[in-house]
Coordinates of N, CA and C and ligand atoms in Angstrom, one line a residue:
M1 N -4.9 -23.7 -52.5 CA -4.0 -23.9 -53.7 C -3.3 -22.6 -54.1
R2 N -2.0 -22.8 -54.4 CA -1.3 -21.6 -54.9 C -1.2 -21.7 -56.4
I3 N -1.4 -20.6 -57.1 CA -1.2 -20.5 -58.6 C -0.3 -19.3 -58.9
D4 N 0.8 -19.6 -59.5 CA 1.7 -18.5 -60.0 C 1.5 -18.4 -61.5
V5 N 1.5 -17.2 -62.0 CA 1.4 -17.0 -63.4 C 2.6 -16.2 -63.9
L6 N 3.3 -16.8 -64.9 CA 4.4 -16.0 -65.6 C 3.9 -15.5 -66.9
T7 N 3.9 -14.2 -67.0 CA 3.3 -13.5 -68.2 C 4.0 -12.2 -68.5
L8 N 3.9 -11.8 -69.7 CA 4.4 -10.4 -70.1 C 3.2 -9.4 -69.9
F9 N 2.0 -9.9 -69.6 CA 0.9 -9.0 -69.5 C 0.1 -9.3 -68.2
P10 N 0.8 -9.1 -67.0 CA 0.0 -9.3 -65.8 C -1.2 -8.5 -65.6
E11 N -1.2 -7.3 -66.2 CA -2.3 -6.4 -66.1 C -3.6 -6.9 -66.8
A12 N -3.4 -7.9 -67.7 CA -4.5 -8.5 -68.4 C -5.4 -9.4 -67.5
F13 N -4.8 -9.7 -66.3 CA -5.5 -10.6 -65.4 C -6.4 -9.9 -64.4
G14 N -6.6 -8.6 -64.6 CA -7.5 -7.9 -63.6 C -8.9 -8.5 -63.7
G15 N -9.8 -7.8 -64.3 CA -11.2 -8.1 -64.3 C -11.7 -9.5 -64.0
P16 N -11.5 -10.5 -64.9 CA -12.2 -11.8 -64.7 C -11.8 -12.5 -63.3
L17 N -10.6 -12.2 -62.8 CA -10.2 -12.9 -61.6 C -10.5 -12.1 -60.3
D18 N -11.1 -10.9 -60.5 CA -11.4 -10.1 -59.3 C -12.9 -10.2 -59.0
V19 N -13.6 -11.1 -59.6 CA -15.1 -11.2 -59.4 C -15.5 -12.6 -59.0
S20 N -16.6 -12.6 -58.3 CA -17.4 -13.8 -58.1 C -16.6 -14.9 -57.3
I21 N -16.7 -16.1 -57.8 CA -16.2 -17.3 -57.1 C -14.7 -17.2 -56.9
I22 N -14.0 -16.7 -57.9 CA -12.5 -16.6 -57.8 C -12.1 -15.6 -56.7
Q23 N -12.8 -14.5 -56.7 CA -12.5 -13.4 -55.7 C -12.8 -14.0 -54.3
R24 N -13.9 -14.7 -54.2 CA -14.3 -15.2 -52.9 C -13.3 -16.2 -52.4
A25 N -12.8 -17.1 -53.3 CA -11.8 -18.1 -53.0 C -10.5 -17.4 -52.5
R26 N -10.2 -16.3 -53.2 CA -9.0 -15.6 -52.8 C -9.1 -15.0 -51.4
D27 N -10.3 -14.3 -51.2 CA -10.6 -13.7 -49.9 C -10.6 -14.7 -48.8
D28 N -11.1 -15.9 -49.1 CA -11.2 -16.9 -48.1 C -9.9 -17.7 -47.9
G29 N -8.8 -17.3 -48.6 CA -7.5 -18.0 -48.5 C -7.5 -19.3 -49.1
L30 N -8.5 -19.7 -49.9 CA -8.4 -21.0 -50.6 C -7.6 -21.0 -51.8
L31 N -7.5 -19.8 -52.4 CA -6.7 -19.6 -53.6 C -5.7 -18.4 -53.4
D32 N -4.4 -18.8 -53.6 CA -3.4 -17.8 -53.5 C -2.8 -17.6 -54.9
L33 N -3.3 -16.5 -55.6 CA -3.0 -16.3 -57.0 C -1.9 -15.2 -57.1
R34 N -0.9 -15.5 -57.8 CA 0.2 -14.5 -57.9 C 0.7 -14.3 -59.3
L35 N 0.7 -13.1 -59.7 CA 1.1 -12.7 -61.1 C 2.6 -12.3 -61.1
H36 N 3.3 -12.7 -62.1 CA 4.7 -12.3 -62.2 C 5.1 -11.8 -63.6
Q37 N 5.7 -10.7 -63.7 CA 6.1 -10.1 -65.0 C 7.4 -10.7 -65.4
V38 N 7.4 -11.5 -66.5 CA 8.6 -12.2 -67.0 C 9.7 -11.2 -67.4
R39 N 9.3 -10.0 -67.9 CA 10.3 -9.0 -68.3 C 11.2 -8.6 -67.2
E40 N 10.8 -8.8 -65.9 CA 11.7 -8.4 -64.8 C 12.9 -9.4 -64.7
F41 N 12.8 -10.4 -65.5 CA 13.9 -11.4 -65.4 C 14.9 -11.3 -66.6
A42 N 14.6 -10.3 -67.5 CA 15.5 -10.0 -68.6 C 16.7 -9.3 -68.0
T43 N 17.9 -9.5 -68.6 CA 19.1 -8.9 -67.9 C 19.9 -7.9 -68.8
D44 N 19.6 -7.9 -70.1 CA 20.3 -7.0 -71.0 C 19.7 -5.6 -70.9
R45 N 20.4 -4.6 -71.4 CA 19.9 -3.2 -71.2 C 18.6 -2.9 -71.9
H46 N 18.2 -3.7 -72.9 CA 16.9 -3.5 -73.6 C 15.8 -4.3 -72.9
R47 N 16.1 -5.1 -71.9 CA 15.1 -5.9 -71.2 C 14.5 -6.9 -72.2
S48 N 15.2 -7.5 -73.1 CA 14.6 -8.3 -74.1 C 14.2 -9.7 -73.6
V49 N 13.0 -10.1 -74.0 CA 12.4 -11.4 -73.6 C 12.3 -12.3 -74.8
D50 N 12.5 -11.8 -76.0 CA 12.3 -12.6 -77.2 C 13.4 -12.3 -78.2
D51 N 13.5 -13.2 -79.2 CA 14.6 -13.0 -80.2 C 14.1 -13.7 -81.5
Y52 N 14.9 -13.5 -82.6 CA 14.5 -14.1 -83.9 C 14.7 -15.6 -83.8
P53 N 13.9 -16.3 -84.5 CA 14.0 -17.8 -84.5 C 15.2 -18.3 -85.3
F54 N 16.0 -19.2 -84.7 CA 17.0 -19.9 -85.5 C 16.4 -20.6 -86.7
G55 N 17.0 -20.6 -87.8 CA 16.5 -21.2 -89.0 C 15.5 -20.4 -89.7
G56 N 15.3 -19.2 -89.2 CA 14.4 -18.2 -89.9 C 12.9 -18.5 -89.6
G57 N 12.0 -17.7 -90.2 CA 10.6 -17.9 -90.0 C 10.0 -16.6 -89.4
Q58 N 8.7 -16.6 -89.4 CA 8.0 -15.4 -88.9 C 8.1 -15.2 -87.5
G59 N 8.1 -13.9 -87.1 CA 7.9 -13.5 -85.7 C 9.0 -13.8 -84.8
M60 N 8.8 -13.7 -83.5 CA 9.8 -13.8 -82.5 C 9.5 -15.0 -81.5
V61 N 10.6 -15.4 -80.8 CA 10.4 -16.6 -79.9 C 10.8 -16.1 -78.5
M62 N 10.1 -16.6 -77.5 CA 10.5 -16.2 -76.1 C 11.7 -17.0 -75.7
R63 N 12.7 -16.3 -75.1 CA 14.0 -16.8 -74.7 C 13.9 -17.8 -73.6
V64 N 14.7 -18.9 -73.7 CA 14.7 -19.9 -72.7 C 15.4 -19.4 -71.4
D65 N 16.4 -18.6 -71.5 CA 17.2 -18.1 -70.3 C 16.3 -17.2 -69.5
V66 N 15.5 -16.3 -70.1 CA 14.7 -15.4 -69.3 C 13.6 -16.2 -68.6
L67 N 12.9 -17.1 -69.4 CA 11.9 -17.9 -68.8 C 12.4 -18.7 -67.6
D68 N 13.6 -19.3 -67.8 CA 14.1 -20.2 -66.8 C 14.5 -19.4 -65.5
R69 N 15.0 -18.2 -65.7 CA 15.3 -17.4 -64.5 C 14.0 -17.0 -63.8
A70 N 13.0 -16.7 -64.6 CA 11.7 -16.3 -64.0 C 11.1 -17.5 -63.2
L71 N 11.2 -18.7 -63.8 CA 10.6 -19.9 -63.2 C 11.4 -20.2 -61.9
A72 N 12.7 -20.1 -61.9 CA 13.5 -20.5 -60.8 C 13.2 -19.5 -59.6
S73 N 13.1 -18.2 -59.9 CA 12.8 -17.2 -58.9 C 11.4 -17.4 -58.3
V74 N 10.4 -17.7 -59.1 CA 9.1 -17.8 -58.6 C 9.0 -19.1 -57.8
R75 N 9.6 -20.2 -58.3 CA 9.6 -21.5 -57.6 C 10.1 -21.4 -56.2
A76 N 11.2 -20.6 -56.0 CA 11.8 -20.4 -54.7 C 11.0 -19.7 -53.7
E77 N 9.9 -19.1 -54.1 CA 9.0 -18.3 -53.2 C 8.2 -19.2 -52.3
A78 N 8.1 -20.5 -52.7 CA 7.3 -21.4 -51.8 C 7.9 -22.8 -51.8
P79 N 7.6 -23.6 -50.8 CA 8.3 -24.9 -50.7 C 7.9 -25.9 -51.8
E80 N 6.7 -25.9 -52.2 CA 6.3 -26.9 -53.2 C 6.9 -26.5 -54.6
P81 N 7.4 -27.5 -55.3 CA 8.0 -27.1 -56.6 C 6.9 -26.6 -57.6
G82 N 5.7 -27.1 -57.5 CA 4.6 -26.7 -58.4 C 4.6 -27.4 -59.7
L83 N 3.5 -27.7 -60.3 CA 3.4 -28.3 -61.6 C 3.4 -27.2 -62.6
V84 N 4.4 -27.3 -63.5 CA 4.5 -26.2 -64.5 C 3.6 -26.6 -65.7
V85 N 2.6 -25.7 -66.0 CA 1.7 -25.8 -67.1 C 1.9 -24.7 -68.1
F86 N 2.3 -25.1 -69.3 CA 2.5 -24.1 -70.4 C 1.2 -24.1 -71.2
L87 N 0.6 -22.9 -71.3 CA -0.5 -22.7 -72.2 C -0.1 -22.6 -73.6
S88 N -0.5 -23.5 -74.5 CA 0.1 -23.6 -75.8 C -0.9 -24.2 -76.8
P89 N -1.0 -23.6 -78.0 CA -1.8 -24.2 -79.0 C -1.5 -25.7 -79.3
Q90 N -0.2 -26.1 -79.0 CA 0.2 -27.5 -79.2 C -0.1 -28.4 -78.1
G91 N -0.8 -27.9 -77.1 CA -1.0 -28.7 -75.9 C -2.2 -29.7 -76.0
E92 N -2.3 -30.5 -75.0 CA -3.5 -31.4 -74.9 C -4.7 -30.5 -74.5
R93 N -5.9 -30.9 -74.9 CA -7.1 -30.1 -74.7 C -7.5 -30.1 -73.2
L94 N -7.8 -28.9 -72.8 CA -8.4 -28.7 -71.4 C -9.8 -29.3 -71.3
T95 N -9.9 -30.4 -70.6 CA -11.3 -31.0 -70.4 C -11.6 -31.0 -68.9
D96 N -12.9 -31.4 -68.6 CA -13.3 -31.5 -67.3 C -12.4 -32.5 -66.5
A97 N -12.0 -33.5 -67.1 CA -11.1 -34.5 -66.5 C -9.7 -33.9 -66.1
L98 N -9.2 -33.1 -67.0 CA -7.9 -32.5 -66.8 C -8.0 -31.4 -65.7
V99 N -9.1 -30.7 -65.8 CA -9.3 -29.6 -64.7 C -9.3 -30.3 -63.3
R100 N -10.0 -31.4 -63.2 CA -10.1 -32.1 -61.9 C -8.7 -32.6 -61.5
E101 N -7.9 -33.0 -62.4 CA -6.6 -33.5 -62.1 C -5.7 -32.3 -61.6
L102 N -5.8 -31.2 -62.3 CA -5.0 -30.0 -61.9 C -5.4 -29.5 -60.6
A103 N -6.7 -29.6 -60.3 CA -7.3 -29.1 -59.0 C -6.7 -29.8 -57.8
R104 N -6.2 -31.0 -58.0 CA -5.6 -31.8 -56.9 C -4.2 -31.4 -56.6
E105 N -3.6 -30.5 -57.4 CA -2.2 -30.1 -57.2 C -2.2 -29.0 -56.1
P106 N -1.2 -29.0 -55.2 CA -1.1 -28.0 -54.2 C -0.6 -26.6 -54.8
R107 N 0.1 -26.7 -56.0 CA 0.6 -25.5 -56.6 C 0.7 -25.7 -58.1
L108 N 0.2 -24.7 -58.8 CA 0.4 -24.7 -60.3 C 1.2 -23.5 -60.7
I109 N 2.1 -23.6 -61.6 CA 2.8 -22.5 -62.2 C 2.5 -22.4 -63.7
L110 N 1.7 -21.4 -64.0 CA 1.2 -21.3 -65.4 C 2.1 -20.4 -66.2
V111 N 2.5 -20.8 -67.3 CA 3.4 -20.0 -68.2 C 2.6 -19.6 -69.5
C112 N 2.5 -18.3 -69.6 CA 1.8 -17.8 -70.8 C 2.8 -17.4 -71.9
G113 N 2.6 -17.9 -73.1 CA 3.4 -17.5 -74.2 C 2.9 -16.3 -74.9
R114 N 3.7 -15.6 -75.6 CA 3.4 -14.5 -76.5 C 4.2 -14.7 -77.7
Y115 N 4.1 -13.8 -78.7 CA 4.9 -13.9 -79.9 C 4.6 -15.3 -80.6
E116 N 5.4 -15.7 -81.5 CA 5.2 -17.0 -82.2 C 5.3 -18.2 -81.3
G117 N 5.9 -18.1 -80.2 CA 6.1 -19.2 -79.3 C 7.2 -19.1 -78.3
V118 N 7.6 -20.2 -77.8 CA 8.6 -20.3 -76.7 C 9.7 -21.2 -77.1
D119 N 10.9 -20.9 -76.8 CA 12.1 -21.8 -77.1 C 11.8 -23.2 -76.6
E120 N 11.9 -24.2 -77.5 CA 11.5 -25.6 -77.2 C 12.3 -26.1 -76.0
R121 N 13.5 -25.6 -75.8 CA 14.3 -26.2 -74.6 C 13.6 -25.9 -73.3
F122 N 12.9 -24.8 -73.2 CA 12.2 -24.5 -72.0 C 11.0 -25.5 -71.8
V123 N 10.3 -25.8 -72.9 CA 9.2 -26.7 -72.9 C 9.7 -28.1 -72.5
E124 N 10.8 -28.5 -73.1 CA 11.4 -29.9 -72.9 C 11.9 -30.1 -71.5
H125 N 12.6 -29.1 -71.0 CA 13.2 -29.3 -69.7 C 12.5 -28.8 -68.5
R126 N 11.5 -28.0 -68.7 CA 10.9 -27.4 -67.5 C 9.4 -27.5 -67.4
V127 N 8.7 -27.8 -68.6 CA 7.3 -27.9 -68.6 C 6.8 -29.3 -68.3
D128 N 5.8 -29.4 -67.4 CA 5.2 -30.7 -67.0 C 4.0 -31.0 -67.9
R129 N 3.1 -30.0 -68.2 CA 2.0 -30.3 -69.0 C 1.8 -29.1 -70.0
E130 N 1.5 -29.4 -71.2 CA 1.2 -28.4 -72.2 C -0.3 -28.4 -72.5
V131 N -1.0 -27.3 -72.3 CA -2.4 -27.3 -72.4 C -3.0 -26.3 -73.3
S132 N -3.9 -26.7 -74.2 CA -4.6 -25.8 -75.1 C -6.1 -25.7 -74.6
I133 N -6.8 -24.6 -74.9 CA -8.2 -24.6 -74.5 C -9.1 -24.9 -75.7
G134 N -8.5 -25.0 -76.9 CA -9.4 -25.4 -78.1 C -8.8 -25.0 -79.4
D135 N -9.4 -25.4 -80.4 CA -8.8 -25.2 -81.8 C -9.2 -23.9 -82.4
Y136 N -8.7 -22.8 -81.9 CA -8.9 -21.5 -82.4 C -7.7 -20.7 -82.0
I137 N -7.3 -19.7 -82.8 CA -6.1 -19.0 -82.5 C -6.3 -17.8 -81.7
L138 N -5.7 -17.7 -80.6 CA -5.7 -16.5 -79.7 C -4.4 -15.8 -79.8
T139 N -4.2 -14.6 -79.2 CA -3.0 -13.9 -79.3 C -2.0 -14.2 -78.3
G140 N -2.3 -15.0 -77.3 CA -1.4 -15.4 -76.3 C -2.0 -16.3 -75.3
G141 N -1.2 -16.7 -74.3 CA -1.7 -17.7 -73.3 C -2.5 -17.1 -72.1
E142 N -2.6 -15.8 -72.1 CA -3.3 -15.2 -70.9 C -4.7 -15.6 -70.8
L143 N -5.5 -15.4 -71.8 CA -6.9 -15.8 -71.7 C -7.1 -17.3 -71.4
P144 N -6.3 -18.2 -72.1 CA -6.4 -19.6 -71.7 C -6.0 -19.8 -70.2
A145 N -5.0 -19.1 -69.7 CA -4.6 -19.2 -68.3 C -5.8 -18.8 -67.4
M146 N -6.5 -17.8 -67.7 CA -7.6 -17.3 -66.9 C -8.8 -18.3 -67.0
V147 N -9.0 -18.9 -68.1 CA -10.0 -20.0 -68.3 C -9.6 -21.2 -67.3
L148 N -8.4 -21.6 -67.4 CA -7.9 -22.7 -66.5 C -8.1 -22.3 -65.0
I149 N -7.7 -21.1 -64.7 CA -7.8 -20.7 -63.2 C -9.2 -20.7 -62.8
D150 N -10.1 -20.2 -63.6 CA -11.5 -20.2 -63.3 C -12.1 -21.6 -63.1
A151 N -11.8 -22.5 -64.1 CA -12.3 -23.9 -64.0 C -11.7 -24.6 -62.9
V152 N -10.4 -24.5 -62.6 CA -9.8 -25.2 -61.5 C -10.2 -24.7 -60.1
T153 N -10.4 -23.4 -60.0 CA -10.8 -22.8 -58.7 C -12.2 -23.4 -58.2
R154 N -13.1 -23.6 -59.2 CA -14.4 -24.2 -58.8 C -14.2 -25.6 -58.2
H155 N -13.1 -26.2 -58.4 CA -12.9 -27.6 -57.8 C -12.1 -27.5 -56.5
V156 N -11.6 -26.4 -56.1 CA -10.9 -26.3 -54.9 C -11.9 -26.4 -53.7
P157 N -11.7 -27.4 -52.8 CA -12.6 -27.7 -51.8 C -13.0 -26.4 -51.0
G158 N -14.3 -26.1 -51.0 CA -14.9 -25.0 -50.3 C -15.1 -23.8 -51.2
A159 N -14.5 -23.8 -52.4 CA -14.6 -22.6 -53.2 C -16.0 -22.2 -53.7
L160 N -16.9 -23.2 -53.8 CA -18.2 -23.0 -54.2 C -19.1 -22.6 -53.0
G161 N -18.6 -22.5 -51.8 CA -19.4 -22.1 -50.7 C -20.5 -23.1 -50.4
D162 N -21.7 -22.5 -50.2 CA -22.8 -23.4 -49.9 C -23.5 -23.9 -51.2
E163 N -23.0 -23.5 -52.4 CA -23.6 -23.9 -53.6 C -23.3 -25.3 -53.9
A164 N -23.9 -25.8 -55.0 CA -23.8 -27.2 -55.3 C -22.3 -27.6 -55.5
S165 N -22.0 -28.9 -55.2 CA -20.6 -29.3 -55.4 C -20.4 -29.6 -56.8
P166 N -19.2 -29.4 -57.3 CA -18.9 -29.6 -58.7 C -19.2 -31.1 -59.2
E167 N -19.2 -32.0 -58.2 CA -19.5 -33.4 -58.6 C -21.0 -33.6 -59.1
E168 N -21.8 -32.7 -58.5 CA -23.3 -32.8 -58.9 C -23.6 -32.1 -60.2
E169 N -22.6 -31.4 -60.8 CA -22.9 -30.7 -62.0 C -23.0 -31.7 -63.2
S170 N -23.9 -31.2 -64.1 CA -24.3 -32.1 -65.2 C -23.1 -32.6 -66.0
F171 N -22.1 -31.7 -66.2 CA -21.0 -32.1 -67.0 C -20.3 -33.3 -66.4
A172 N -20.3 -33.4 -65.1 CA -19.6 -34.5 -64.4 C -20.3 -35.8 -64.8
E173 N -21.6 -35.8 -65.1 CA -22.3 -36.9 -65.5 C -22.2 -37.1 -67.1
G174 N -21.6 -36.2 -67.7 CA -21.4 -36.3 -69.2 C -22.6 -35.9 -70.0
L175 N -23.5 -35.1 -69.4 CA -24.7 -34.6 -70.1 C -24.8 -33.1 -70.0
L176 N -25.5 -32.5 -71.0 CA -25.8 -31.1 -71.0 C -26.9 -30.9 -69.9
E177 N -27.2 -29.6 -69.6 CA -28.2 -29.3 -68.6 C -29.6 -29.2 -69.3
H178 N -30.6 -29.4 -68.4 CA -32.0 -29.3 -68.9 C -32.3 -27.8 -69.0
P179 N -33.3 -27.4 -69.7 CA -33.7 -25.9 -69.7 C -34.2 -25.5 -68.4
Q180 N -34.0 -24.2 -68.1 CA -34.5 -23.7 -66.8 C -35.4 -22.5 -67.0
Y181 N -36.3 -22.3 -66.0 CA -37.3 -21.2 -66.0 C -37.4 -20.6 -64.6
T182 N -37.8 -19.3 -64.6 CA -38.2 -18.7 -63.3 C -39.4 -17.8 -63.5
R183 N -39.9 -17.2 -62.5 CA -41.0 -16.3 -62.6 C -40.7 -15.1 -63.5
P184 N -41.7 -14.6 -64.2 CA -43.1 -14.9 -64.2 C -43.4 -16.2 -65.0
A185 N -44.5 -16.9 -64.5 CA -44.8 -18.2 -65.2 C -45.4 -17.9 -66.6
E186 N -45.8 -16.7 -66.9 CA -46.2 -16.4 -68.3 C -45.7 -15.0 -68.6
Y187 N -45.0 -14.8 -69.7 CA -44.5 -13.5 -70.1 C -44.7 -13.4 -71.7
N188 N -45.4 -12.4 -72.1 CA -45.7 -12.2 -73.6 C -46.5 -13.4 -74.1
G189 N -47.2 -14.1 -73.3 CA -47.8 -15.4 -73.8 C -46.9 -16.5 -73.8
W190 N -45.6 -16.4 -73.4 CA -44.6 -17.4 -73.4 C -44.8 -18.2 -72.1
T191 N -45.0 -19.5 -72.1 CA -45.3 -20.2 -70.9 C -44.2 -21.1 -70.5
V192 N -44.3 -21.6 -69.3 CA -43.3 -22.6 -68.8 C -43.9 -24.0 -68.9
P193 N -43.1 -25.0 -69.2 CA -43.7 -26.3 -69.2 C -44.5 -26.7 -68.0
D194 N -45.7 -27.2 -68.2 CA -46.7 -27.5 -67.1 C -46.1 -28.3 -66.0
V195 N -45.3 -29.3 -66.4 CA -44.8 -30.3 -65.4 C -44.0 -29.6 -64.3
L196 N -43.3 -28.5 -64.7 CA -42.5 -27.8 -63.7 C -43.3 -27.0 -62.6
L197 N -44.6 -26.7 -63.0 CA -45.5 -26.0 -62.1 C -46.4 -27.0 -61.3
S198 N -46.2 -28.3 -61.7 CA -47.2 -29.3 -61.1 C -46.9 -29.7 -59.7
G199 N -45.7 -29.5 -59.2 CA -45.3 -29.9 -57.8 C -45.1 -31.4 -57.7
H200 N -45.2 -32.1 -58.8 CA -45.0 -33.5 -58.8 C -43.5 -33.9 -59.0
H201 N -42.9 -34.0 -57.8 CA -41.4 -34.2 -57.8 C -40.8 -35.2 -58.7
A202 N -41.4 -36.4 -58.7 CA -40.9 -37.6 -59.5 C -41.0 -37.3 -61.0
K203 N -42.2 -36.7 -61.3 CA -42.4 -36.3 -62.8 C -41.4 -35.3 -63.2
I204 N -41.2 -34.3 -62.3 CA -40.2 -33.2 -62.7 C -38.8 -33.8 -62.9
E205 N -38.4 -34.7 -62.0 CA -37.1 -35.3 -62.2 C -37.0 -36.1 -63.4
K206 N -38.0 -36.8 -63.8 CA -38.1 -37.6 -65.0 C -38.0 -36.7 -66.2
W207 N -38.7 -35.6 -66.2 CA -38.7 -34.6 -67.3 C -37.3 -34.0 -67.5
K208 N -36.7 -33.6 -66.4 CA -35.3 -33.0 -66.5 C -34.4 -34.0 -67.1
R209 N -34.4 -35.2 -66.7 CA -33.5 -36.3 -67.2 C -33.7 -36.4 -68.7
E210 N -35.0 -36.5 -69.1 CA -35.3 -36.7 -70.5 C -34.8 -35.5 -71.3
Q211 N -35.0 -34.3 -70.8 CA -34.5 -33.1 -71.5 C -33.0 -33.1 -71.7
R212 N -32.3 -33.5 -70.6 CA -30.9 -33.5 -70.7 C -30.4 -34.5 -71.7
L213 N -31.0 -35.7 -71.7 CA -30.7 -36.7 -72.7 C -31.0 -36.2 -74.2
A214 N -32.2 -35.7 -74.3 CA -32.6 -35.2 -75.7 C -31.7 -34.1 -76.2
R215 N -31.3 -33.2 -75.3 CA -30.4 -32.1 -75.7 C -29.1 -32.6 -76.1
T216 N -28.6 -33.5 -75.3 CA -27.2 -34.0 -75.5 C -27.2 -34.8 -76.8
R217 N -28.3 -35.6 -77.1 CA -28.4 -36.4 -78.3 C -28.4 -35.4 -79.5
E218 N -29.2 -34.3 -79.4 CA -29.3 -33.4 -80.4 C -28.1 -32.5 -80.7
R219 N -27.5 -32.0 -79.6 CA -26.4 -31.0 -79.7 C -25.0 -31.5 -79.6
R220 N -24.9 -32.5 -78.7 CA -23.5 -33.0 -78.4 C -23.5 -34.6 -78.3
P221 N -23.9 -35.2 -79.5 CA -23.9 -36.7 -79.5 C -22.5 -37.3 -79.1
D222 N -21.5 -36.5 -79.3 CA -20.1 -37.0 -79.0 C -20.0 -37.2 -77.5
L223 N -20.8 -36.6 -76.6 CA -20.7 -36.8 -75.2 C -21.4 -38.2 -74.7
L224 N -22.2 -38.7 -75.6 CA -22.9 -40.0 -75.2 C -22.1 -41.2 -75.4
P225 N -22.3 -42.2 -74.6 CA -21.6 -43.5 -74.9 C -22.0 -44.0 -76.3
P226 N -21.2 -44.7 -77.0 CA -21.5 -45.1 -78.4 C -22.8 -45.9 -78.5
E227 N -23.2 -46.8 -77.6 CA -24.4 -47.5 -77.6 C -25.6 -46.6 -77.6
A228 N -25.5 -45.6 -76.8 CA -26.7 -44.7 -76.6 C -26.8 -43.7 -77.7
G229 N -25.9 -43.5 -78.5 CA -25.9 -42.5 -79.6 C -26.8 -42.8 -80.7
S230 N -26.7 -41.9 -81.8 CA -27.5 -41.9 -83.0 C -29.0 -41.7 -82.8
Ligands
9D3_1 C1 -0.8 -17.4 -86.0 C2 0.4 -17.8 -85.3 N1 0.6 -19.2 -85.3 C3 1.3 -19.7 -86.5 C4 2.7 -19.5 -86.6 C5 1.2 -19.8 -84.1 C6 0.6 -19.3 -82.8 C7 1.5 -18.8 -81.9 C8 0.9 -18.3 -80.7 C9 -0.8 -19.3 -82.6 C10 -1.3 -18.8 -81.4 C11 -0.4 -18.3 -80.4 C12 -0.9 -17.8 -79.1 N2 -1.8 -18.7 -78.5 C13 -1.6 -19.3 -77.3 O1 -0.6 -19.0 -76.7 C14 -2.5 -20.3 -76.7 C15 -3.7 -20.8 -77.2 C16 -4.5 -20.6 -78.4 O2 -4.1 -19.7 -79.3 N3 -5.6 -21.3 -78.6 C17 -6.1 -22.2 -77.7 N4 -5.4 -22.4 -76.6 C18 -4.3 -21.8 -76.4 S1 -3.3 -22.0 -75.0 C19 -2.2 -20.8 -75.5

């Protein structure tokens, strides 16, 4: 999968995308991630990428012409047009279902906003999906784009290597995970549930399932089907 990112802060994408599963996917050629500086597509002598909002109001708005030139240029780098995803507080919520949908695309073009927003004409004419990661205010779309890249990369076939497939993960079944323990079996007098040390496979599986259900009922009843809730 190819992912292009249009941003005013490509340098913000260092750390998180240079480690672990994402780095391995990049090394293995499963993920081709490319960062693009939007400012390079500004044409005036001040290299401006934003301007005052028509009708007044706080802050600045990213210009439609600069973004459109950036998009056209980046698009032309590869044959697939790419699905244009704009990270925006006004977007639909990023869920496991949406992550899986996006992971099936051969190419994503992520547009990160800064300032108070982006000229709506760009959104209307060029953006395919508008996506938010949750109801809290961040300073721009860069962290949300990294969250999306991380979540999507885990679904690219082969990206998890020999580890569990994402289909086997608890979230795919709509439940939280059961608690986990490792050695030592006792620390500070803190013990591990006996059943996990019993070697009784069927009992262990039953315990894990019960724990997952109990935790989900307690912490995330919204994840349970309505009949099973309360
Ligand atoms: C405080 C400013 N807000 C009132 C005018 C508007 C606003 C503009 C730009 C609020 C946040 C942002 C920057 N955020 C994103 O670009 C963003 C975001 C987010 O803030 N939360 C969750 N998901 C996302 S995706 C992109």
